[in-house]
Coordinates of C-alpha atoms and ligand atoms in Angstrom, one line a residue:
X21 CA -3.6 -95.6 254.6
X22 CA -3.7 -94.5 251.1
X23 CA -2.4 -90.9 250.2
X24 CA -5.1 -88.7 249.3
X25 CA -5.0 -86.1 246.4
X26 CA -6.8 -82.8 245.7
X27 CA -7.0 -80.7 242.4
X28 CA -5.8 -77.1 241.7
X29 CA -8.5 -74.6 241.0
X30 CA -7.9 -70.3 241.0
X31 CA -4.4 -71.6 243.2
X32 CA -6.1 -73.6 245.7
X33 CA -6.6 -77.5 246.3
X34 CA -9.8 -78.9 246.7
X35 CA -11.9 -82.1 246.4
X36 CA -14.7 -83.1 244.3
X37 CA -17.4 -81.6 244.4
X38 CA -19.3 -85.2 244.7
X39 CA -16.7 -86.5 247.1
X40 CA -16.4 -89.4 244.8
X41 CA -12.6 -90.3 243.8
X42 CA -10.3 -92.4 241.3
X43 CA -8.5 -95.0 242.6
X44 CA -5.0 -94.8 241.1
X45 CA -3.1 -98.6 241.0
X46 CA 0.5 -99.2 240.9
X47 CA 0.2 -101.5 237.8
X48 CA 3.5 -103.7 238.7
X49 CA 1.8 -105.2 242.4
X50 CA -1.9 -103.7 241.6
X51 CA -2.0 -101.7 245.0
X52 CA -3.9 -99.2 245.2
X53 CA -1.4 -96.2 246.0
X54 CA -3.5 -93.3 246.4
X55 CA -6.5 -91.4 245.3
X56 CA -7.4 -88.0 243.4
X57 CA -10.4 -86.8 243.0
X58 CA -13.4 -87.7 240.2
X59 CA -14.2 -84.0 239.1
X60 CA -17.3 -83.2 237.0
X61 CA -18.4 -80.1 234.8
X62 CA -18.7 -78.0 238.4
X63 CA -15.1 -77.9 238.5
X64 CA -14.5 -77.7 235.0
X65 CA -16.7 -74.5 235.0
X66 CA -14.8 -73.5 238.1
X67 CA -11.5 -73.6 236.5
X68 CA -12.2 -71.9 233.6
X69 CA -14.0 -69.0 235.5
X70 CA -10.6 -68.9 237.4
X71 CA -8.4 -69.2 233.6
X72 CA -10.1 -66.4 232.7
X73 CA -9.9 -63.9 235.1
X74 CA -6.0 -64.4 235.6
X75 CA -5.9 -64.0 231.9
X76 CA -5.2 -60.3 231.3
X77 CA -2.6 -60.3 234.0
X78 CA -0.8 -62.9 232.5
X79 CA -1.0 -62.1 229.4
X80 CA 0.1 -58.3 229.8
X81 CA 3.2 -59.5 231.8
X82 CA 6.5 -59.0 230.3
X83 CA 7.5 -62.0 228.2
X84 CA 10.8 -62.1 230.2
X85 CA 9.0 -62.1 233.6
X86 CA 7.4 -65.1 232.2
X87 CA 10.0 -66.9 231.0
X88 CA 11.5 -66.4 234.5
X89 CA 8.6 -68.2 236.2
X90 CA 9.4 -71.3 233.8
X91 CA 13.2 -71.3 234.5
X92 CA 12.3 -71.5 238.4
X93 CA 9.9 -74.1 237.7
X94 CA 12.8 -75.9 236.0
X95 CA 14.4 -75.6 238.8
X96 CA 12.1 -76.8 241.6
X97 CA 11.0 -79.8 239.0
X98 CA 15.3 -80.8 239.8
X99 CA 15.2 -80.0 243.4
X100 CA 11.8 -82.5 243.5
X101 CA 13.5 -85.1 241.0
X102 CA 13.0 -87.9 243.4
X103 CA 9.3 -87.2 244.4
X104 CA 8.3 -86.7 240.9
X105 CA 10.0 -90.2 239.6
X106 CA 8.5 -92.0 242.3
X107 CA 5.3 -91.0 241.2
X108 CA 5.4 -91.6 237.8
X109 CA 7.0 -95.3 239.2
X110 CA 4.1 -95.6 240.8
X111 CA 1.1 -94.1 238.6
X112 CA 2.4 -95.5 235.2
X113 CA 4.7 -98.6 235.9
X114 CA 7.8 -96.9 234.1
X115 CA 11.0 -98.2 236.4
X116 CA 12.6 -95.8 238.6
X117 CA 16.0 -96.1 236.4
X118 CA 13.7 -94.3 233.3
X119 CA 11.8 -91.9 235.2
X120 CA 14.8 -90.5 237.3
X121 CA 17.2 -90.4 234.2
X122 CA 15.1 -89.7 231.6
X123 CA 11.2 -88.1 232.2
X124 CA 11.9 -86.1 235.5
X125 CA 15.2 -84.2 233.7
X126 CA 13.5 -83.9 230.6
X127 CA 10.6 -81.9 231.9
X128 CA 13.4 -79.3 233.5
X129 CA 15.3 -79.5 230.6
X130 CA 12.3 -78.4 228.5
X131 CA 10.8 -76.1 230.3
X132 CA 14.2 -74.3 229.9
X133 CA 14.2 -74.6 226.6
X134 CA 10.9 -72.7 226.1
X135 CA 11.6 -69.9 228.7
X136 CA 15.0 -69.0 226.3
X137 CA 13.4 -69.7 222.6
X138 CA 10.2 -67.8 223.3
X139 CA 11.8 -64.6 224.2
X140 CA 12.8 -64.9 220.5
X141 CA 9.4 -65.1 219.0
X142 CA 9.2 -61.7 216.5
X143 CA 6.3 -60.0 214.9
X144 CA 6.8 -58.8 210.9
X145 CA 6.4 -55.3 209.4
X146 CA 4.9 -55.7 205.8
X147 CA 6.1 -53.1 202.9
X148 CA 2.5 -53.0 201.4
X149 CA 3.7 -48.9 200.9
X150 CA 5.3 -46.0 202.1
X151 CA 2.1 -44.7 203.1
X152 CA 1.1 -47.0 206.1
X153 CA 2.7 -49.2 208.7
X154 CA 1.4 -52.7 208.5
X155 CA 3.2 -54.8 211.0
X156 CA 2.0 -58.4 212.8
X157 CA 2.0 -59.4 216.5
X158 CA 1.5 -62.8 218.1
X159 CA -0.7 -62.9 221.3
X160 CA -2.0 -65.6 223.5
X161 CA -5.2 -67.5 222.6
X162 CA -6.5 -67.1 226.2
X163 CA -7.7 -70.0 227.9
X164 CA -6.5 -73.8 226.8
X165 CA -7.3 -77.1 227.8
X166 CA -4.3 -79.3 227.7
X167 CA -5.7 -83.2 227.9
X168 CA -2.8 -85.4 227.9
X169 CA -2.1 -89.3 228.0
X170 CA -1.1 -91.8 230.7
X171 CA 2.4 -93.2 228.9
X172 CA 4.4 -90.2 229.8
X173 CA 2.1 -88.7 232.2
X174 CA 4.7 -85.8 233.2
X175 CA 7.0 -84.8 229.6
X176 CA 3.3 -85.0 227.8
X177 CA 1.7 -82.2 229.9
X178 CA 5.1 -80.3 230.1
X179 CA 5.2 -80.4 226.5
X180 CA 1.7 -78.5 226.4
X181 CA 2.3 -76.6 229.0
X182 CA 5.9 -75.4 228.5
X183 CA 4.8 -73.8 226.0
X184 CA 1.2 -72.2 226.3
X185 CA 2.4 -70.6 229.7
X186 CA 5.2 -68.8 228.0
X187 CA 3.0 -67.6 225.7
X188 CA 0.9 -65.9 227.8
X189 CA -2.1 -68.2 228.1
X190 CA -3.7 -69.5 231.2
X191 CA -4.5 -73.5 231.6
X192 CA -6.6 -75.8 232.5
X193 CA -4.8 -79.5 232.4
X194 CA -7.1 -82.8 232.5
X195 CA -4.3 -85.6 233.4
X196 CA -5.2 -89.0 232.4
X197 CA -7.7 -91.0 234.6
X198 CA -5.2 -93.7 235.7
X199 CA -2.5 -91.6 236.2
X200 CA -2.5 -88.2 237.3
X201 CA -0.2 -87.8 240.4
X202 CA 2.8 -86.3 238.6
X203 CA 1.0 -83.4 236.8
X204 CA -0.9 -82.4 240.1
X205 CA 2.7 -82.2 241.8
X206 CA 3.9 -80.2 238.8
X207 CA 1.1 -78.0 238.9
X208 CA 2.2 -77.8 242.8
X209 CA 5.5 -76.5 241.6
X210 CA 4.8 -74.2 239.5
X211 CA 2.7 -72.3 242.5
X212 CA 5.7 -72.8 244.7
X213 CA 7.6 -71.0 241.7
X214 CA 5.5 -68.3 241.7
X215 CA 3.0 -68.6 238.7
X216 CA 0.0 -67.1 240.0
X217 CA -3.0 -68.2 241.0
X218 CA -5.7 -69.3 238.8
X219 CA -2.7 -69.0 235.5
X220 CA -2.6 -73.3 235.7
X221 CA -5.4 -75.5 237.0
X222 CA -5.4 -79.3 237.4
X223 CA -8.5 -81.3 237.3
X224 CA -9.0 -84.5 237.2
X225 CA -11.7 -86.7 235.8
X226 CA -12.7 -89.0 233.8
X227 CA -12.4 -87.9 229.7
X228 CA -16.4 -88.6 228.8
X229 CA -17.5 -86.1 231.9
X230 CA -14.2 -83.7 232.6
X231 CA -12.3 -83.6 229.2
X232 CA -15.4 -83.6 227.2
X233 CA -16.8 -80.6 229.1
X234 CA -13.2 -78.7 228.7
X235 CA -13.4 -79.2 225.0
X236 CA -17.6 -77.9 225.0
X237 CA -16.6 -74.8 227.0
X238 CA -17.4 -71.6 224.9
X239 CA -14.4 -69.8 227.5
X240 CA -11.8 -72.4 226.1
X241 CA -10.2 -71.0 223.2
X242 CA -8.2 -74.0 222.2
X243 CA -7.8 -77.7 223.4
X244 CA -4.3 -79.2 223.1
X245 CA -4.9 -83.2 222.9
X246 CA -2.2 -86.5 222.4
X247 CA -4.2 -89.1 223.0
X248 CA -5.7 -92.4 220.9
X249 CA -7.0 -91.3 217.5
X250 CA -10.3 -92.0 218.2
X251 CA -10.6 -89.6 221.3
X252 CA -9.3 -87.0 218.9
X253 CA -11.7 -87.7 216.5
X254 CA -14.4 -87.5 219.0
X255 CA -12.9 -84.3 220.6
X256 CA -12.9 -82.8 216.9
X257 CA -16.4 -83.0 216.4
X258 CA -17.1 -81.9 220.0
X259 CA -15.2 -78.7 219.6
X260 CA -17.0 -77.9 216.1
X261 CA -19.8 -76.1 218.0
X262 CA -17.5 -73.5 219.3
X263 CA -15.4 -73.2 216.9
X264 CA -12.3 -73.9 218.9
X265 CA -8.8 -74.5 218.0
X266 CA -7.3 -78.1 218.1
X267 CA -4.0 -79.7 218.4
X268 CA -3.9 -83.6 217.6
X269 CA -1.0 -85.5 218.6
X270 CA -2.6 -88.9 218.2
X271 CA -1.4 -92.7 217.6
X272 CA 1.1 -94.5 215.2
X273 CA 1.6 -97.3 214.0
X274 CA 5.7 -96.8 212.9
X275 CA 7.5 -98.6 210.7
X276 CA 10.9 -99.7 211.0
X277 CA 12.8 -100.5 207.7
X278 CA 16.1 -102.2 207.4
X279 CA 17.6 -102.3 204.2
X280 CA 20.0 -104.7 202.4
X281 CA 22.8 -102.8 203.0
X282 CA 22.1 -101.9 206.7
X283 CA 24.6 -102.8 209.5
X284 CA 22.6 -104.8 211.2
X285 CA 23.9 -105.2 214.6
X286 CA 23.1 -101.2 214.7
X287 CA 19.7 -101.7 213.6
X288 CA 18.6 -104.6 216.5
X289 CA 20.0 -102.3 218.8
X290 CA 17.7 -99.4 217.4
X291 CA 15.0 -102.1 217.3
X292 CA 15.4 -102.9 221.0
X293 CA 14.9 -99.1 222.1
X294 CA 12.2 -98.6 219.6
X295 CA 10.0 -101.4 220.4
X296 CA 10.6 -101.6 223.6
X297 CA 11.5 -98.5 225.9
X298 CA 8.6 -97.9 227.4
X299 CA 7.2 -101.1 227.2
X300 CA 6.1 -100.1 224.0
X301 CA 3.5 -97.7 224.9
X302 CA 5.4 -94.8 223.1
X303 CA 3.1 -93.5 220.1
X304 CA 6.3 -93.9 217.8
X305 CA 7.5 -97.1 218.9
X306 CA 8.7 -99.3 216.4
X307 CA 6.1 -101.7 215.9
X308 CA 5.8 -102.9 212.4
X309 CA 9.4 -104.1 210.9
X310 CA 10.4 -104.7 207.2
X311 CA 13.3 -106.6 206.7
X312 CA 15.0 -106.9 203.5
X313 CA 14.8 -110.8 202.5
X314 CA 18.6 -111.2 202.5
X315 CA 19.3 -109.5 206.2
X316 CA 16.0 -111.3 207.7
X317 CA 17.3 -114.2 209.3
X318 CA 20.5 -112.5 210.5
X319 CA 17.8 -109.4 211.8
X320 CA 15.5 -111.9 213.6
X321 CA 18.1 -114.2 215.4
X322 CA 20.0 -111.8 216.6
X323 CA 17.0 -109.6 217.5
X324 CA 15.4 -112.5 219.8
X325 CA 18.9 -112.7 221.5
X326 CA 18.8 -109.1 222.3
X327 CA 15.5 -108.8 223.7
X328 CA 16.1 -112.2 226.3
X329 CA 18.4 -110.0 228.0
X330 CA 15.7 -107.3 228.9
X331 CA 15.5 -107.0 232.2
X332 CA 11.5 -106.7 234.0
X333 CA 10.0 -106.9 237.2
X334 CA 10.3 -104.6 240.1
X335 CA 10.1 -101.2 238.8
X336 CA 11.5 -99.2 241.9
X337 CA 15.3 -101.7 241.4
X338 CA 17.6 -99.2 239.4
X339 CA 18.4 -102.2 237.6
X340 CA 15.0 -103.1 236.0
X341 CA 14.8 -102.0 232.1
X342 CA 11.3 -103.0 231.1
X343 CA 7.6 -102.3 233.8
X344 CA 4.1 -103.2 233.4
X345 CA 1.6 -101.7 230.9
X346 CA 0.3 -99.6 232.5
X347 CA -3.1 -100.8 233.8
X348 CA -5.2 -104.1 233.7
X349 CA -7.5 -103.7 231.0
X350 CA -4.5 -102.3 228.7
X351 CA -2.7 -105.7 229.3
X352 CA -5.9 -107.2 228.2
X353 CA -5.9 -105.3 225.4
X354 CA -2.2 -106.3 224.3
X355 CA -2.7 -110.0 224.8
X356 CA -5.4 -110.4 222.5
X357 CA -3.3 -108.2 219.9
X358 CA -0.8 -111.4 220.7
X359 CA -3.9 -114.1 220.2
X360 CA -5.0 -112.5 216.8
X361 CA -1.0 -112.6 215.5
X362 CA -0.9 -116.2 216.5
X363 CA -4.8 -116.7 214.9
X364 CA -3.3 -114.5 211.5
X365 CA -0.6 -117.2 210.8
X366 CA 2.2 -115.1 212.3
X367 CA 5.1 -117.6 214.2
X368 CA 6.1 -116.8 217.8
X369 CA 9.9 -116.3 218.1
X370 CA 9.5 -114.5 221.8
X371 CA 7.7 -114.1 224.5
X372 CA 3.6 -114.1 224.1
X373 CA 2.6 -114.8 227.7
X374 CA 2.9 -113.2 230.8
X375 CA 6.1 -113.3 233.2
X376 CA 5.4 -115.4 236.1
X377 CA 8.3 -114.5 239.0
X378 CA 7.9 -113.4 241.8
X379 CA 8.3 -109.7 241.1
X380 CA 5.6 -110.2 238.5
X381 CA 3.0 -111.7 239.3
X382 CA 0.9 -109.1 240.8
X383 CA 1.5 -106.5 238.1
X384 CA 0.4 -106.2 234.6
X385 CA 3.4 -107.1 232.5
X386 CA 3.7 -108.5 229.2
X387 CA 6.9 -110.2 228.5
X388 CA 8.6 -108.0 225.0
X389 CA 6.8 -110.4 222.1
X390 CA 8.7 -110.8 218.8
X391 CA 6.3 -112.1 216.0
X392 CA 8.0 -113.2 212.4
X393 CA 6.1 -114.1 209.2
X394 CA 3.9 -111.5 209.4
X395 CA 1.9 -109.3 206.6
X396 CA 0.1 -106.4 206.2
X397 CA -3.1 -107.8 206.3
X398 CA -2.6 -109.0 209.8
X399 CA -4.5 -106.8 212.7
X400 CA -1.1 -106.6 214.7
X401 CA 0.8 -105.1 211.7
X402 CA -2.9 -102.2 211.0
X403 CA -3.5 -101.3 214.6
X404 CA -1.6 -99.7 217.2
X405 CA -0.9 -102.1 219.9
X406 CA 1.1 -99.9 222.1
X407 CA 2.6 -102.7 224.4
X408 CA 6.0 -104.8 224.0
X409 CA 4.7 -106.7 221.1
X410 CA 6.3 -106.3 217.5
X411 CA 5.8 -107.8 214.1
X412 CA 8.5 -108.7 211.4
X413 CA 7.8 -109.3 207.7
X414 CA 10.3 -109.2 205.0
X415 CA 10.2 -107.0 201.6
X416 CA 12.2 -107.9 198.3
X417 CA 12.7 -104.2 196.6
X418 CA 12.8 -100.4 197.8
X419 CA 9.7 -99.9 196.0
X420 CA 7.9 -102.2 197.6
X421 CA 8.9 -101.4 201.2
X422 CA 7.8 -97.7 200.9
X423 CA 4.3 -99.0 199.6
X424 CA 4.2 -101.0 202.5
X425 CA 5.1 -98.5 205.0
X426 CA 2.6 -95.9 203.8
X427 CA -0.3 -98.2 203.8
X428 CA -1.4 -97.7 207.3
X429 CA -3.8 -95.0 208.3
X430 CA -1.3 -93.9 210.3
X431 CA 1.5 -91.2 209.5
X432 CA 3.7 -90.1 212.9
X433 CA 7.1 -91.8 212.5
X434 CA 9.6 -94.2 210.4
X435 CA 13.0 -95.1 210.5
X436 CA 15.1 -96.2 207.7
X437 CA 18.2 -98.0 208.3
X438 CA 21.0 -97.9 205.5
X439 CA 24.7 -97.1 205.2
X440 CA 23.6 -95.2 202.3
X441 CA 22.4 -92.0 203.4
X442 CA 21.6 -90.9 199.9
X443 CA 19.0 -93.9 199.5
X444 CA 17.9 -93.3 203.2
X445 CA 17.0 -89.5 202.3
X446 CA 15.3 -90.9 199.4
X447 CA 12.9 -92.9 201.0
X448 CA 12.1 -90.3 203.6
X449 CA 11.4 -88.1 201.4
X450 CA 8.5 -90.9 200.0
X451 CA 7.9 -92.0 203.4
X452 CA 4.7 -89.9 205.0
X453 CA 5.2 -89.3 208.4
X454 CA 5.7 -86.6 210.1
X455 CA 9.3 -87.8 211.0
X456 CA 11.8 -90.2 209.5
X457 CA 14.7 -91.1 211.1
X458 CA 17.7 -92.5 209.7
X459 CA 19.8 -95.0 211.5
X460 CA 17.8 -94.6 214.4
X461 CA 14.4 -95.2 216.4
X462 CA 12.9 -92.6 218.4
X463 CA 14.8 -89.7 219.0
X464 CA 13.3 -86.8 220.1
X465 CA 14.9 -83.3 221.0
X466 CA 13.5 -80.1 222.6
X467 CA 14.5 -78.2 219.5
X468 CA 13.0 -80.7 217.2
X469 CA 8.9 -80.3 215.9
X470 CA 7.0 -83.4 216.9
X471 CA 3.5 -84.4 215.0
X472 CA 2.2 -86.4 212.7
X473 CA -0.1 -86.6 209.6
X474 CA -3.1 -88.6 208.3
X475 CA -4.8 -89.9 211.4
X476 CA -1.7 -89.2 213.8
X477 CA -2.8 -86.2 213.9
X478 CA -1.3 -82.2 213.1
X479 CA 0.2 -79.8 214.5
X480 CA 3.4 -79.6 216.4
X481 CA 4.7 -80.3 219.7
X482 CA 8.2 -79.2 221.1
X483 CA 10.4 -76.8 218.6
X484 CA 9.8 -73.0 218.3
X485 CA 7.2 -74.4 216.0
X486 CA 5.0 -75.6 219.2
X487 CA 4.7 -71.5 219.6
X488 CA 2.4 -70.9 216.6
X489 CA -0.2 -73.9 218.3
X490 CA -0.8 -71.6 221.8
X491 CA -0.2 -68.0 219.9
X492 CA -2.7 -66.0 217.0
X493 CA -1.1 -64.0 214.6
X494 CA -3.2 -60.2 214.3
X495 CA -2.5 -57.9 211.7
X496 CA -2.4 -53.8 212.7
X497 CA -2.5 -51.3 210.3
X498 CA -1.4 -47.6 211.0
X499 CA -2.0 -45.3 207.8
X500 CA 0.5 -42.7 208.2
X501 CA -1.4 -40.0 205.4
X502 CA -1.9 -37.2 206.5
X503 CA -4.1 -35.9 203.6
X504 CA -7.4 -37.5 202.7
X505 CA -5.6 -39.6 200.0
X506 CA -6.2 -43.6 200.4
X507 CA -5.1 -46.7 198.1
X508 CA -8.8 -47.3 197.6
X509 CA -9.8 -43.6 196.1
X510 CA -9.9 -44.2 192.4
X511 CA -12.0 -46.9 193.1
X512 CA -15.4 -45.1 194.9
X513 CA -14.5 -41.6 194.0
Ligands
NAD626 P1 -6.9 -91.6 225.5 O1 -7.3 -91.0 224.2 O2 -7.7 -92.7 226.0 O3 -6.8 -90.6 226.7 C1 -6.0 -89.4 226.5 C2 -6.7 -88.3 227.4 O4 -7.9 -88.0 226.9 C3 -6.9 -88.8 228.9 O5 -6.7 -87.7 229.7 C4 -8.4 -89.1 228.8 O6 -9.0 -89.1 230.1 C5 -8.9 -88.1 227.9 N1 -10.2 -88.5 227.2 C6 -10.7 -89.7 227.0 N2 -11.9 -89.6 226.4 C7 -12.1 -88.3 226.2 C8 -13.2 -87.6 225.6 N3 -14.3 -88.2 225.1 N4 -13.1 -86.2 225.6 C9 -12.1 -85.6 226.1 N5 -11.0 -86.2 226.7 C10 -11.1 -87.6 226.7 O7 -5.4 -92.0 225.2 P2 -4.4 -92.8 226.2 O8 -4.8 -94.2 226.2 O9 -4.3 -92.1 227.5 O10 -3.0 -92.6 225.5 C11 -2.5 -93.5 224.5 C12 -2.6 -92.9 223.2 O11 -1.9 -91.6 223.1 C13 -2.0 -93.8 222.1 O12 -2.8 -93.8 221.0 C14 -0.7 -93.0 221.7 O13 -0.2 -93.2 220.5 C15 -1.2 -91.6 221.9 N6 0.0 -90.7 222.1 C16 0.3 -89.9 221.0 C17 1.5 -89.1 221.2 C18 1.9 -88.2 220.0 O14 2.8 -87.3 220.2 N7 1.3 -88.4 218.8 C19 2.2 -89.1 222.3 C20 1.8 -89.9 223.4 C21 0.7 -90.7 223.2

């Protein structure tokens, strides 16, 4: 029997209004596992409706008493650790050893993280003159769609949500299509930790009908989107006729530089994690890689060697390193990304096909890929691929590498590896992304701002920064005079 799911509307769980429902697949066997419902602009309505009438409350509640409601979220997100991995095992093909370790702690972890920095945020007082007080406050937008992506189905929505919550606004989350179980538990315990009803409400959809109905709603003061660039493209012009606020978090296509001078058994290790955790489907994986001409070979042969030893194929053995992508027409989507580098002149040094074990053969995997020889004018080095498939091409001078790394359309991360720091800042600071790391791949922290530029979007996820997206700054001016004198006077009298 498959497990049946309902959505969260005004603090209750309901079906569709059609009765019709998404079938969600465990991408490493293909089983079905369970089913949520396939919601429509009737619930989208609903749960605004219900956004907006707990709005006042929760916004005129005590930032403290707030914050408290996050902290025992944090909590319950702990006590439900195994539930909550399991499912994201199961929806997104991550193995059990990531989601317990990493995802599932990281959602408490930040969630604490914005209850404590958010009681810090501050207003300012202005000395415009003695005369007046002229002093700013930051309020809540109101209501916000938060539409997140399948590739971390649970630290993407608790990214949003973390912080619009605290902040006083109410939510309406639209979890992606093929994986949605995780944020309708979380949603589950955040009732359980007391958020009231009607202050967070999970729908989900399909994106054309339910997210683009979120981001048309005149109620919705603001949709927070990470997604592919072209939904946020399309959700840009869609929110033009109301005027409404948008946060893009969209796709990379990140460059991973190693220098002459790099050590380079640091850098494949680096390379390992960036292009593969995940199996790739991180929007700042490492997926293009220039490698100076003299470290190449060295990079590439030891590289290969590294990534032989990744370990895929049942995703619920604590052992297993690298799942599935995370549904069919995804691995699709990678392999011909793997046919057009072989069709562009690039030379297979690993992997390319699919595995074929028994654990395998019934899920969606793609075996990590290593291309070398390759160029930027090859479609695997423009586009994101977002799967285990990487590119290397080598670079003569410094110059040339950072004109290679900034001609993509692209701008979310870059890494730089170097034992010379000075050099390293020096090409970050030419690099344009909105991070660069240096001697390492894909580090991420809760007090750290995440966000890109050109078409990887703005705006900033995670930080105290992330508390300017989901707050508006108003200005309120007290004259003090008590005679009729005003700043303006000589002007009209
Ligand atoms: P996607 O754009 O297909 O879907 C994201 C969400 O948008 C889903 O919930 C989907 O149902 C919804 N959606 C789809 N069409 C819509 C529409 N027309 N209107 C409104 N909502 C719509 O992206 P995906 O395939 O789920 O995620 C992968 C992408 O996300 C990659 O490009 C990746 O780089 C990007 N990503 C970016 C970041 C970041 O921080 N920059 C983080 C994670 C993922």
């Amino acid at each position: 029997m498959v497990q049946q799911f309902k959505v969260l509307i005004n603090g209750e769980w309901k079906d569709s209004s059609t009765g019709e429902k998404l079938d969600i697949v465990n991408p490493a066997t293909g089983e079905i596992i369970g089913q949520a419902p396939k919601c429509s602009e009737i619930e989208v309505n609903e749960a605004v409706a219900a956004a907006a009438k707990a709005a006042p409350a929760w916004a005129g509640m005590p930032m403290s008493e707030r914050s408290k409601l996050l902290l025992a979220s944090s909590r319950l997100i702990m006590e439900n650790i195994e539930e909550l991995a399991k499912l994201e095992t199961l929806e997104q093909g991550s193995p059990i050893r990531k989601t317990m370790n990493f995802d599932v702690p990281l959602c408490a972890e930040q969630l604490e993280y914005f209850a404590g920095t958010a009681r810090a945020i501050k207003g300012e007082t202005l000395p415009v003159g003695p005369w007046c007080l002229s002093s700013t406050v930051r309020e809540p937008l109101g209501v916000v769609g938060l539409i997140t992506p399948w590739n971390f189905p649970a630290l993407m929505v608790i990214w949003k949500l973390g912080a619009a919550l605290v902040t006083g606004n109410t939510c309406i989350v639209k979890p992606p299509s093929t994986a949605p179980l995780t944020t309708l538990k979380l949603g589950e315990i955040m009732m359980e930790a007391g958020i009231p009803a009607g202050v967070v409400n999970v729908i989900t959809g399909p994106g054309s009908q339910v997210g683009e109905a979120l981001v048309q709603h005149p109620d919705v003061a603001k949709i927070g989107f990470t997604g592919d660039t072209a939904t946020g493209k399309r959700i840009m012009k869609l929110a033009s006729d109301t005027v409404k606020q948008v946060g893009l978090e969209l796709g990379g296509k990140n460059a991973f530089v190693v220098l002459e001078d790099a050590d380079v058994d640091a850098a494949v290790e680096g390379a390992i994690f960036g292009g593969f955790f995940n199996s790739g489907q991180v929007c700042a994986a490492a997926s293009r890689f220039y490698i100076h001409e003299s470290v190449y070979d060295e990079f590439a042969d030891k590289y290969v060697k590294a990534a032989k030893k990744l370990k895929y194929g049942d995703t619920m053995n604590m052992e297993t390193v690298i799942g599935p992508v995370a549904y069919k027409a995804h691995r699709d989507t990678v392999e011909s990304y793997i046919e057009s580098a072989k069709k562009d002149g690039a030379t297979l040094l690993l992997g390319g096909k699919r595995p074929t074990t028994k654990e395998t053969k019934n899920g969606y995997f793609v075996a990590p890929t290593i291309f070398g020889d390759c160029n930027n004018n090859m479609k695997m080095m423009r586009e994101e691929i977002f799967g285990p498939v990487v590119g290397l091409a080598k670079f003569k001078t410094n110059e040339e590498v950072v004109e290679l790394v900034n001609d993509s359309p692209f701008g979310l991360s870059a890494s730089v590896w170097t034992k010379n720091a000075r050099l390293g800042i020096t090409l970050a600071n030419q690099i344009k992304a909105g991070t660069v790391w240096i001697n390492e791949h894909l580090i991420i922290f809760c007090e750290t701002p995440w966000g890109g530029c050109k078409e990887s979007g703005w705006g900033k996820d995670l930080s105290t920064m992330v508390f300017d997206e989901y707050t508006k700054v108003k200005h309120i001016y007290v004259d003090l005079n008590e005679g009729p004198e005003k700043p303006w006077y000589g002007i009209l009298k």
